[in-house]
CSV table of C-alpha atoms and ligand atoms in Angstrom, one decimal:
chain,number,residue,atom,x,y,z
A,1,MET,CA,107.5,98.0,124.0
A,2,ILE,CA,105.5,96.7,121.3
A,3,LEU,CA,106.5,95.9,117.2
A,4,VAL,CA,104.1,97.1,114.9
A,5,THR,CA,104.4,96.3,111.3
A,6,GLY,CA,103.4,98.3,108.5
A,7,GLY,CA,103.1,101.4,110.9
A,8,ALA,CA,103.9,103.7,108.0
A,9,GLY,CA,101.0,103.1,106.1
A,10,PHE,CA,97.6,104.5,106.4
A,11,ILE,CA,95.9,102.9,109.5
A,12,GLY,CA,99.5,101.6,110.9
A,13,ALA,CA,100.5,105.2,110.7
A,14,ASN,CA,97.5,106.5,112.8
A,15,PHE,CA,98.0,103.7,115.6
A,16,VAL,CA,101.6,104.4,116.1
A,17,LEU,CA,100.6,107.9,116.6
A,18,ASP,CA,97.5,107.3,118.5
A,19,TRP,CA,99.7,104.7,120.8
A,20,LEU,CA,102.3,107.3,121.4
A,21,ALA,CA,99.8,109.9,122.3
A,22,HIS,CA,98.1,107.4,124.9
A,23,SER,CA,101.7,106.2,126.4
A,24,ASP,CA,105.1,106.2,126.7
A,25,GLU,CA,105.7,102.5,125.9
A,26,PRO,CA,107.8,102.8,122.9
A,27,VAL,CA,107.3,101.3,119.6
A,28,VAL,CA,109.5,99.5,116.9
A,29,ASN,CA,108.0,100.2,113.6
A,30,LEU,CA,108.8,97.7,110.8
A,31,ASP,CA,107.6,98.9,107.3
A,32,LYS,CA,109.0,97.6,103.7
A,33,LEU,CA,107.9,101.4,102.7
A,34,THR,CA,106.3,100.4,99.4
A,35,TYR,CA,104.5,102.8,97.5
A,36,ALA,CA,101.6,102.8,100.4
A,37,GLY,CA,104.2,103.4,103.3
A,38,ASN,CA,104.7,107.2,103.8
A,39,MET,CA,107.0,108.5,106.5
A,40,GLN,CA,105.7,112.1,106.0
A,41,SER,CA,102.7,110.9,108.0
A,42,LEU,CA,105.0,110.1,111.1
A,43,GLN,CA,106.8,113.2,110.7
A,44,SER,CA,105.7,114.7,114.2
A,45,LEU,CA,107.4,111.8,115.8
A,46,ASP,CA,110.8,112.9,114.7
A,47,ALA,CA,111.9,114.1,118.1
A,48,ARG,CA,110.4,110.9,119.8
A,49,SER,CA,112.9,108.6,121.1
A,50,ALA,CA,110.0,106.2,121.5
A,51,HIS,CA,109.2,105.9,117.8
A,52,HIS,CA,112.2,103.4,116.7
A,53,PHE,CA,111.5,102.9,112.7
A,54,VAL,CA,112.9,100.1,110.7
A,55,ARG,CA,112.9,99.4,106.9
A,56,GLY,CA,112.6,95.9,106.4
A,57,ASP,CA,110.2,93.0,105.4
A,58,ILE,CA,108.0,91.1,107.6
A,59,GLY,CA,109.2,87.8,105.8
A,60,ASP,CA,112.6,88.3,106.2
A,61,ARG,CA,113.2,86.1,109.1
A,62,VAL,CA,116.6,87.1,110.1
A,63,LEU,CA,115.8,90.7,110.4
A,64,VAL,CA,112.6,90.1,112.2
A,65,GLU,CA,114.2,87.5,114.7
A,66,SER,CA,117.1,89.9,115.3
A,67,LEU,CA,114.6,92.7,115.8
A,68,LEU,CA,112.6,90.8,118.5
A,69,ARG,CA,115.4,89.5,120.2
A,70,GLU,CA,117.0,93.1,120.7
A,71,HIS,CA,114.0,94.8,121.3
A,72,GLN,CA,112.0,92.1,123.2
A,73,PRO,CA,108.6,93.5,122.8
A,74,ARG,CA,105.4,92.2,124.7
A,75,ALA,CA,103.3,92.3,121.9
A,76,VAL,CA,103.3,92.5,118.0
A,77,VAL,CA,100.4,94.7,116.3
A,78,HIS,CA,100.2,93.3,112.6
A,79,PHE,CA,99.2,95.5,109.8
A,80,ALA,CA,101.5,95.1,107.3
A,81,ALA,CA,100.0,94.0,104.0
A,82,GLU,CA,99.1,94.8,100.4
A,83,SER,CA,95.6,96.4,101.1
A,84,HIS,CA,94.0,97.8,97.6
A,85,VAL,CA,91.3,95.6,96.0
A,86,ASP,CA,91.9,96.9,93.0
A,87,ARG,CA,95.5,96.8,92.7
A,88,SER,CA,95.1,93.2,93.4
A,89,ILE,CA,92.8,92.7,90.7
A,90,HIS,CA,95.7,93.8,88.2
A,91,GLY,CA,98.6,92.2,90.0
A,92,PRO,CA,97.8,89.7,92.6
A,93,GLY,CA,101.4,88.3,93.2
A,94,ASP,CA,102.4,90.8,95.9
A,95,PHE,CA,99.0,90.0,97.9
A,96,ILE,CA,99.8,86.2,97.7
A,97,GLN,CA,103.6,87.4,99.0
A,98,THR,CA,103.1,89.9,101.5
A,99,ASN,CA,99.7,88.9,103.0
A,100,VAL,CA,100.3,85.0,102.7
A,101,VAL,CA,104.0,84.1,102.7
A,102,GLY,CA,104.9,86.8,104.7
A,103,THR,CA,102.5,86.6,107.6
A,104,PHE,CA,103.7,83.0,107.3
A,105,ASN,CA,107.1,84.1,108.1
A,106,LEU,CA,106.1,86.6,110.6
A,107,LEU,CA,104.1,83.9,112.5
A,108,GLU,CA,107.2,81.8,112.3
A,109,SER,CA,109.8,84.4,113.5
A,110,VAL,CA,107.2,85.4,116.5
A,111,ARG,CA,107.0,81.8,117.4
A,112,THR,CA,110.5,81.4,117.6
A,113,TYR,CA,110.7,84.5,119.8
A,114,TRP,CA,108.0,83.5,122.2
A,115,SER,CA,108.9,80.0,122.5
A,116,ALA,CA,112.2,81.3,124.1
A,117,LEU,CA,110.7,83.5,126.5
A,118,ALA,CA,110.7,83.0,130.3
A,119,PRO,CA,107.2,81.6,131.4
A,120,GLU,CA,106.0,84.8,132.6
A,121,GLN,CA,106.7,86.9,129.6
A,122,ALA,CA,105.5,84.0,127.2
A,123,GLN,CA,102.3,84.3,128.8
A,124,ALA,CA,101.9,88.0,128.7
A,125,PHE,CA,102.9,88.4,125.3
A,126,ARG,CA,100.1,88.7,122.3
A,127,MET,CA,100.1,89.0,118.7
A,128,LEU,CA,97.4,90.8,117.3
A,129,HIS,CA,96.7,90.5,113.5
A,130,VAL,CA,94.7,93.1,111.9
A,131,SER,CA,92.2,91.8,109.2
A,132,THR,CA,89.2,92.9,106.7
A,133,ASP,CA,85.7,92.2,106.6
A,134,GLU,CA,86.1,91.2,103.4
A,135,VAL,CA,87.1,87.8,104.1
A,136,TYR,CA,83.4,87.3,104.8
A,137,GLY,CA,82.5,88.0,101.1
A,138,SER,CA,79.0,90.1,100.0
A,139,LEU,CA,76.1,90.6,101.6
A,140,GLN,CA,72.4,90.9,100.0
A,141,ALA,CA,70.6,93.8,101.0
A,142,ASN,CA,68.6,92.1,103.7
A,143,ASP,CA,71.1,90.1,105.1
A,144,ALA,CA,72.3,90.0,108.5
A,145,PRO,CA,75.5,91.8,109.0
A,146,PHE,CA,78.8,89.9,109.4
A,147,THR,CA,79.2,88.5,113.0
A,148,GLU,CA,82.4,86.5,113.6
A,149,ARG,CA,80.8,83.2,113.2
A,150,HIS,CA,79.9,84.0,109.3
A,151,ALA,CA,81.6,81.5,106.8
A,152,TYR,CA,84.8,82.9,105.0
A,153,GLU,CA,83.7,83.5,101.3
A,154,PRO,CA,86.5,85.8,99.9
A,155,ASN,CA,86.0,87.3,96.3
A,156,SER,CA,89.1,89.5,95.9
A,157,PRO,CA,92.7,88.2,95.2
A,158,TYR,CA,93.2,90.8,98.2
A,159,SER,CA,90.5,89.3,100.4
A,160,ALA,CA,91.3,85.8,99.6
A,161,SER,CA,95.2,86.5,100.7
A,162,LYS,CA,93.6,88.2,103.7
A,163,ALA,CA,91.4,85.0,104.4
A,164,ALA,CA,94.3,83.0,104.2
A,165,SER,CA,96.5,84.9,106.7
A,166,ASP,CA,93.7,84.7,109.1
A,167,HIS,CA,93.7,81.2,108.8
A,168,LEU,CA,97.3,80.7,109.5
A,169,VAL,CA,97.2,82.7,112.5
A,170,ARG,CA,94.2,80.7,114.0
A,171,ALA,CA,96.1,77.4,113.1
A,172,TRP,CA,99.5,78.8,115.0
A,173,HIS,CA,97.2,79.3,117.9
A,174,HIS,CA,95.8,75.9,117.8
A,175,THR,CA,98.9,74.1,117.1
A,176,TYR,CA,101.5,75.8,118.4
A,177,GLY,CA,99.6,77.8,121.3
A,178,LEU,CA,100.7,81.1,120.0
A,179,PRO,CA,98.6,83.7,121.7
A,180,VAL,CA,97.2,85.7,118.9
A,181,LEU,CA,94.3,87.9,118.5
A,182,THR,CA,92.7,88.7,115.2
A,183,THR,CA,90.5,91.8,114.5
A,184,ASN,CA,88.4,91.9,111.3
A,185,CYS,CA,87.5,95.8,110.3
A,186,SER,CA,85.3,97.5,108.1
A,187,ASN,CA,86.3,100.4,105.4
A,188,ASN,CA,88.5,102.8,107.4
A,189,TYR,CA,88.6,106.4,106.7
A,190,GLY,CA,90.3,109.2,108.0
A,191,PRO,CA,93.7,111.6,108.2
A,192,TYR,CA,96.8,110.0,106.5
A,193,HIS,CA,94.7,108.2,103.8
A,194,PHE,CA,96.4,107.6,100.5
A,195,PRO,CA,94.2,108.9,97.5
A,196,GLU,CA,93.6,105.4,95.5
A,197,LYS,CA,90.8,104.6,98.3
A,198,LEU,CA,87.6,106.1,97.5
A,199,ILE,CA,87.1,108.4,100.5
A,200,PRO,CA,90.3,110.4,100.2
A,201,LEU,CA,90.4,110.1,96.4
A,202,VAL,CA,87.1,111.9,96.0
A,203,ILE,CA,88.5,114.7,98.4
A,204,HIS,CA,91.6,115.2,96.4
A,205,ASN,CA,89.6,114.9,93.0
A,206,ALA,CA,87.0,117.3,93.9
A,207,LEU,CA,89.5,119.9,94.7
A,208,ALA,CA,91.6,119.5,91.7
A,209,GLY,CA,88.6,119.9,89.7
A,210,LYS,CA,88.6,116.2,88.4
A,211,PRO,CA,85.9,113.5,88.0
A,212,LEU,CA,84.9,111.6,90.9
A,213,PRO,CA,84.4,108.0,89.8
A,214,ILE,CA,81.7,106.0,90.6
A,215,TYR,CA,82.0,102.4,89.9
A,216,GLY,CA,78.8,100.8,88.3
A,217,ASP,CA,75.7,102.4,89.9
A,218,GLY,CA,77.2,103.6,93.2
A,219,LEU,CA,74.8,101.5,95.3
A,220,GLN,CA,77.4,99.1,96.7
A,221,VAL,CA,77.4,99.5,100.2
A,222,ARG,CA,80.2,99.6,103.0
A,223,ASP,CA,80.4,100.4,106.8
A,224,TRP,CA,82.4,102.8,107.3
A,225,LEU,CA,84.6,103.0,110.5
A,226,TYR,CA,86.6,106.3,111.7
A,227,VAL,CA,90.4,105.0,111.9
A,228,GLY,CA,90.5,106.7,115.4
A,229,ASP,CA,87.9,104.6,116.4
A,230,HIS,CA,90.0,101.5,114.9
A,231,CYS,CA,92.7,102.5,116.9
A,232,SER,CA,90.9,102.2,120.2
A,233,ALA,CA,89.4,99.1,119.1
A,234,ILE,CA,92.9,97.7,118.4
A,235,ARG,CA,94.2,98.9,121.9
A,236,THR,CA,90.8,97.3,123.6
A,237,VAL,CA,91.6,94.2,122.1
A,238,LEU,CA,95.2,94.1,122.8
A,239,ALA,CA,94.6,94.5,126.5
A,240,ASN,CA,91.6,92.6,127.4
A,241,GLY,CA,90.8,90.5,124.4
A,242,ARG,CA,90.5,86.5,125.1
A,243,LEU,CA,93.1,84.5,123.2
A,244,GLY,CA,92.9,83.1,119.8
A,245,GLU,CA,89.3,85.0,119.5
A,246,THR,CA,88.6,87.1,116.5
A,247,TYR,CA,86.5,90.4,116.7
A,248,ASN,CA,85.0,92.2,114.3
A,249,VAL,CA,85.2,96.2,114.3
A,250,GLY,CA,82.8,98.2,112.5
A,251,GLY,CA,81.5,101.6,112.6
A,252,TRP,CA,77.6,100.8,112.4
A,253,ASN,CA,77.8,103.2,109.3
A,254,GLU,CA,76.5,101.5,106.5
A,255,LYS,CA,76.3,104.1,103.3
A,256,THR,CA,75.8,103.5,99.5
A,257,ASN,CA,79.4,104.5,98.0
A,258,LEU,CA,76.9,107.6,96.0
A,259,ASP,CA,75.9,108.6,99.5
A,260,VAL,CA,79.5,108.7,100.7
A,261,VAL,CA,80.3,110.8,97.9
A,262,ARG,CA,77.5,112.9,97.8
A,263,ALA,CA,78.2,113.9,101.3
A,264,ILE,CA,81.9,114.6,100.7
A,265,CYS,CA,80.6,117.2,98.1
A,266,ALA,CA,77.9,118.7,100.3
A,267,HIS,CA,80.8,119.2,103.0
A,268,LEU,CA,83.1,120.5,100.5
A,269,ASP,CA,80.6,123.0,99.1
A,270,ALA,CA,79.8,124.4,102.3
A,271,ALA,CA,83.7,124.6,103.5
A,272,LYS,CA,85.4,125.6,100.2
A,273,PRO,CA,82.4,126.4,97.9
A,274,LYS,CA,83.4,126.2,94.0
A,275,VAL,CA,83.1,129.5,91.8
A,276,SER,CA,79.6,128.3,90.7
A,277,GLY,CA,77.9,125.0,91.2
A,278,SER,CA,78.3,122.1,93.5
A,279,TYR,CA,81.3,119.6,93.6
A,280,ALA,CA,78.8,116.9,92.9
A,281,ASP,CA,78.4,118.0,88.8
A,282,GLN,CA,82.0,116.3,89.3
A,283,ILE,CA,80.4,113.0,89.6
A,284,SER,CA,81.2,110.6,86.7
A,285,PHE,CA,79.9,107.0,86.6
A,286,VAL,CA,82.3,104.6,85.4
A,287,ALA,CA,82.6,100.8,84.7
A,288,ASP,CA,82.4,98.5,87.2
A,289,ARG,CA,85.1,96.8,89.3
A,290,PRO,CA,85.3,92.9,88.3
A,291,GLY,CA,83.8,90.8,91.0
A,292,HIS,CA,82.4,94.1,93.0
A,293,ASP,CA,81.3,92.6,96.5
A,294,ARG,CA,77.8,94.6,96.7
A,295,ARG,CA,77.4,94.9,100.7
A,296,TYR,CA,79.7,94.5,103.7
A,297,ALA,CA,78.7,95.1,107.5
A,298,ILE,CA,79.9,94.5,110.5
A,299,ASP,CA,78.0,93.4,113.8
A,300,ALA,CA,80.6,94.6,116.3
A,301,SER,CA,78.6,93.5,119.4
A,302,LYS,CA,81.1,90.9,120.5
A,303,LEU,CA,83.3,93.6,121.2
A,304,SER,CA,80.8,95.9,122.6
A,305,ASP,CA,79.5,93.3,124.9
A,306,GLU,CA,82.6,91.9,125.8
A,307,LEU,CA,85.3,94.5,126.0
A,308,GLY,CA,82.8,97.5,126.0
A,309,TRP,CA,84.4,99.2,122.8
A,310,ARG,CA,82.2,101.5,120.8
A,311,PRO,CA,83.0,103.9,118.1
A,312,ARG,CA,83.3,107.5,119.2
A,313,GLU,CA,82.4,109.0,115.7
A,314,THR,CA,79.4,109.0,113.5
A,315,PHE,CA,79.9,109.1,109.6
A,316,GLU,CA,78.9,112.7,109.9
A,317,THR,CA,81.5,113.5,112.6
A,318,GLY,CA,84.1,111.5,111.2
A,319,ILE,CA,83.8,112.7,107.4
A,320,ALA,CA,83.7,116.2,108.7
A,321,LYS,CA,87.1,116.0,110.8
A,322,THR,CA,88.1,113.8,107.4
A,323,ILE,CA,87.9,116.8,105.3
A,324,ASP,CA,89.0,119.2,107.3
A,325,TRP,CA,92.3,117.4,108.0
A,326,TYR,CA,92.7,117.2,104.4
A,327,LEU,CA,92.0,120.8,103.6
A,328,ASN,CA,94.4,121.8,106.3
A,329,HIS,CA,97.0,119.5,105.1
A,330,PRO,CA,97.7,120.3,101.3
A,331,GLN,CA,101.1,119.4,101.5
A,332,TRP,CA,100.7,116.1,102.7
A,333,VAL,CA,98.2,115.5,100.0
A,334,ASP,CA,100.3,117.4,97.2
A,335,ASN,CA,103.8,115.0,98.5
A,336,VAL,CA,101.6,112.2,97.8
A,337,THR,CA,100.0,113.2,94.5
A,338,SER,CA,103.3,114.2,93.1
A,339,GLY,CA,105.1,111.3,94.6
A,340,ALA,CA,107.4,113.4,96.4
A,341,TYR,CA,107.0,111.5,99.6
A,342,ARG,CA,109.1,108.7,97.7
A,343,ASP,CA,112.0,111.0,97.8
A,344,TRP,CA,112.6,110.2,101.4
A,345,VAL,CA,112.8,106.9,100.5
A,346,HIS,CA,115.5,107.5,98.1
A,347,GLN,CA,117.4,109.9,100.2
A,348,GLN,CA,117.5,107.7,103.2
A,349,TYR,CA,117.8,104.4,101.6
A,350,ALA,CA,120.1,105.2,98.9
A,351,ALA,CA,122.9,103.1,99.2
A,352,GLN,CA,120.9,100.1,100.3
A,353,ALA,CA,119.4,97.6,97.8
A,354,ARG,CA,115.6,97.4,97.6
B,401,NAD,P1,98.2,100.6,103.9
B,401,NAD,O1,98.2,99.7,102.2
B,401,NAD,O2,97.9,102.0,103.6
B,401,NAD,O3,99.8,100.4,104.6
B,401,NAD,C1,100.4,99.1,104.4
B,401,NAD,C2,101.7,99.3,104.8
B,401,NAD,O4,102.3,98.0,105.1
B,401,NAD,C3,102.8,100.4,104.3
B,401,NAD,O5,103.2,101.0,105.0
B,401,NAD,C4,103.5,99.1,103.5
B,401,NAD,O6,104.9,99.9,103.3
B,401,NAD,C5,103.8,98.1,104.6
B,401,NAD,N1,104.3,96.7,104.0
B,401,NAD,C6,103.5,96.2,102.9
B,401,NAD,N2,104.1,94.9,102.6
B,401,NAD,C7,105.3,94.8,103.7
B,401,NAD,C8,106.0,94.0,103.9
B,401,NAD,N3,106.4,92.7,103.1
B,401,NAD,N4,106.7,94.2,105.1
B,401,NAD,C9,106.9,95.3,105.8
B,401,NAD,N5,105.8,96.2,105.4
B,401,NAD,C10,105.0,96.3,104.4
B,401,NAD,O7,97.1,99.6,104.5
B,401,NAD,P2,96.2,100.1,105.5
B,401,NAD,O8,95.0,100.5,105.0
B,401,NAD,O9,96.7,100.6,106.5
B,401,NAD,O10,96.0,98.7,106.0
B,401,NAD,C11,96.5,98.3,107.2
B,401,NAD,C12,95.8,96.8,107.7
B,401,NAD,O11,94.4,96.9,107.7
B,401,NAD,C13,96.0,95.7,106.3
B,401,NAD,O12,96.2,94.6,107.0
B,401,NAD,C14,94.8,95.5,105.8
B,401,NAD,O13,94.5,94.6,105.3
B,401,NAD,C15,93.8,96.1,107.1
B,401,NAD,N6,92.3,96.6,106.6
B,401,NAD,C16,92.4,97.7,105.9
B,401,NAD,C17,91.2,98.7,105.9
B,401,NAD,C18,91.0,99.8,105.1
B,401,NAD,O14,90.0,100.2,105.0
B,401,NAD,N7,92.2,100.6,104.8
B,401,NAD,C19,90.0,97.7,106.5
B,401,NAD,C20,90.1,96.7,107.1
B,401,NAD,C21,91.3,95.7,107.0
B,402,TYD,P1,87.8,101.1,98.4
B,402,TYD,O1,88.1,102.5,99.0
B,402,TYD,O2,88.7,100.8,97.4
B,402,TYD,O3,87.7,100.2,99.4
B,402,TYD,P2,87.2,98.6,99.3
B,402,TYD,O4,87.2,98.0,98.0
B,402,TYD,O5,88.2,97.6,100.0
B,402,TYD,O6,86.2,98.6,100.2
B,402,TYD,O7,86.6,101.3,97.8
B,402,TYD,C1,85.5,101.4,98.5
B,402,TYD,C2,84.1,101.7,97.4
B,402,TYD,O8,84.1,102.5,96.5
B,402,TYD,C3,84.1,99.9,96.6
B,402,TYD,O9,82.8,99.7,96.7
B,402,TYD,C4,84.5,100.6,95.2
B,402,TYD,C5,84.0,102.0,95.4
B,402,TYD,N1,85.0,103.2,94.3
B,402,TYD,C6,84.4,103.6,93.6
B,402,TYD,O10,83.2,103.5,93.4
B,402,TYD,N2,85.4,104.5,92.9
B,402,TYD,C7,86.4,104.7,92.8
B,402,TYD,O11,87.2,105.2,92.2
B,402,TYD,C8,87.1,103.7,94.3
B,402,TYD,C9,88.8,103.8,94.3
B,402,TYD,C10,86.4,102.8,94.8
């Protein structure tokens, strides 16, 4: 079996669903269920005994070590993090606590477990750390995309905390021999995405008749990766990645934010036309994010050359799938935006301390 951290979040939930669609190998899913954790994303697994959910903090050494001893996973896939740049600007403390201190504690728990494994299991064991392209900082318009050798130049509290976690993971390999792999991916999008991030926020606001906020001039560039392609990249690196190596994962889909928002509006105009006008009429330019990185772009050729991975979706096919998913899952969106998804947490854990 494998242990996944943060498997109730956007990418983690997609990964757990994808994993169990591809294999019978069970998953222990450890998630603290912060505001970003949503058990409704995993509802389709209710009847599956191969999914074992545990509410808890990656920084809780007693809990994590007992889970590892009990379930004896052959791998840990580490998604759990505070992930939203804007939140990190308003309150960086949780980012340091989970992304840095939490990852440190997780590494120590995994090291304790791994050190006690029999040689054959210890050799087969892997810990895959999921990180971001934001650790590399910001590119100018004509710079080459980020390779794995690009210097770390994080600019936001979020990216600095992820950079710190990457360094810890690297050091635990170098110093203690822990068998780690790291992936640094670009901006993901797809189903089950919390509507605080650009793409789900714009889809939701467009349908709700609200303004579509564009920070600054909207000409910042991101390299969009469909979440299903990210899941297949993680499976590939986990299976065949070289120990201690880092693999960049990107969609080869650089777009300005304005182009992304216009593409969503055009798709919605066709799929669910307004009574009059276009969804693009709701675009509203707002104050820029402090320290806003201008451009991210990933060179994923190491992953494709070494391990044969390529994304299946173009931005056009991926965004069409994503918008269709949101149109077909209004209940999931309503529960997230109304906060009703939190009720499950209260019901389930009413008696427990939080
Ligand atoms: P998310 O915010 O949607 O989900 C994070 C999950 O982690 C939530 O379920 C939350 O409850 C859980 N969590 C938070 N703190 C925890 C703790 N202390 N212990 C246990 N669980 C905890 O994030 P996401 O978008 O799914 O991102 C997953 C990973 O991928 C993160 O490490 C993030 O840095 C990285 N990443 C994300 C993107 C993106 O575009 N979303 C891009 C690059 C990298
Ligand atoms: P976001 O989804 O927050 O991801 P990240 O900051 O990790 O790249 O934002 C993607 C881009 O969209 C980023 O350049 C900020 C911009 N943005 C807006 O213009 N308006 C918004 O309301 C949001 C949430 C983001």
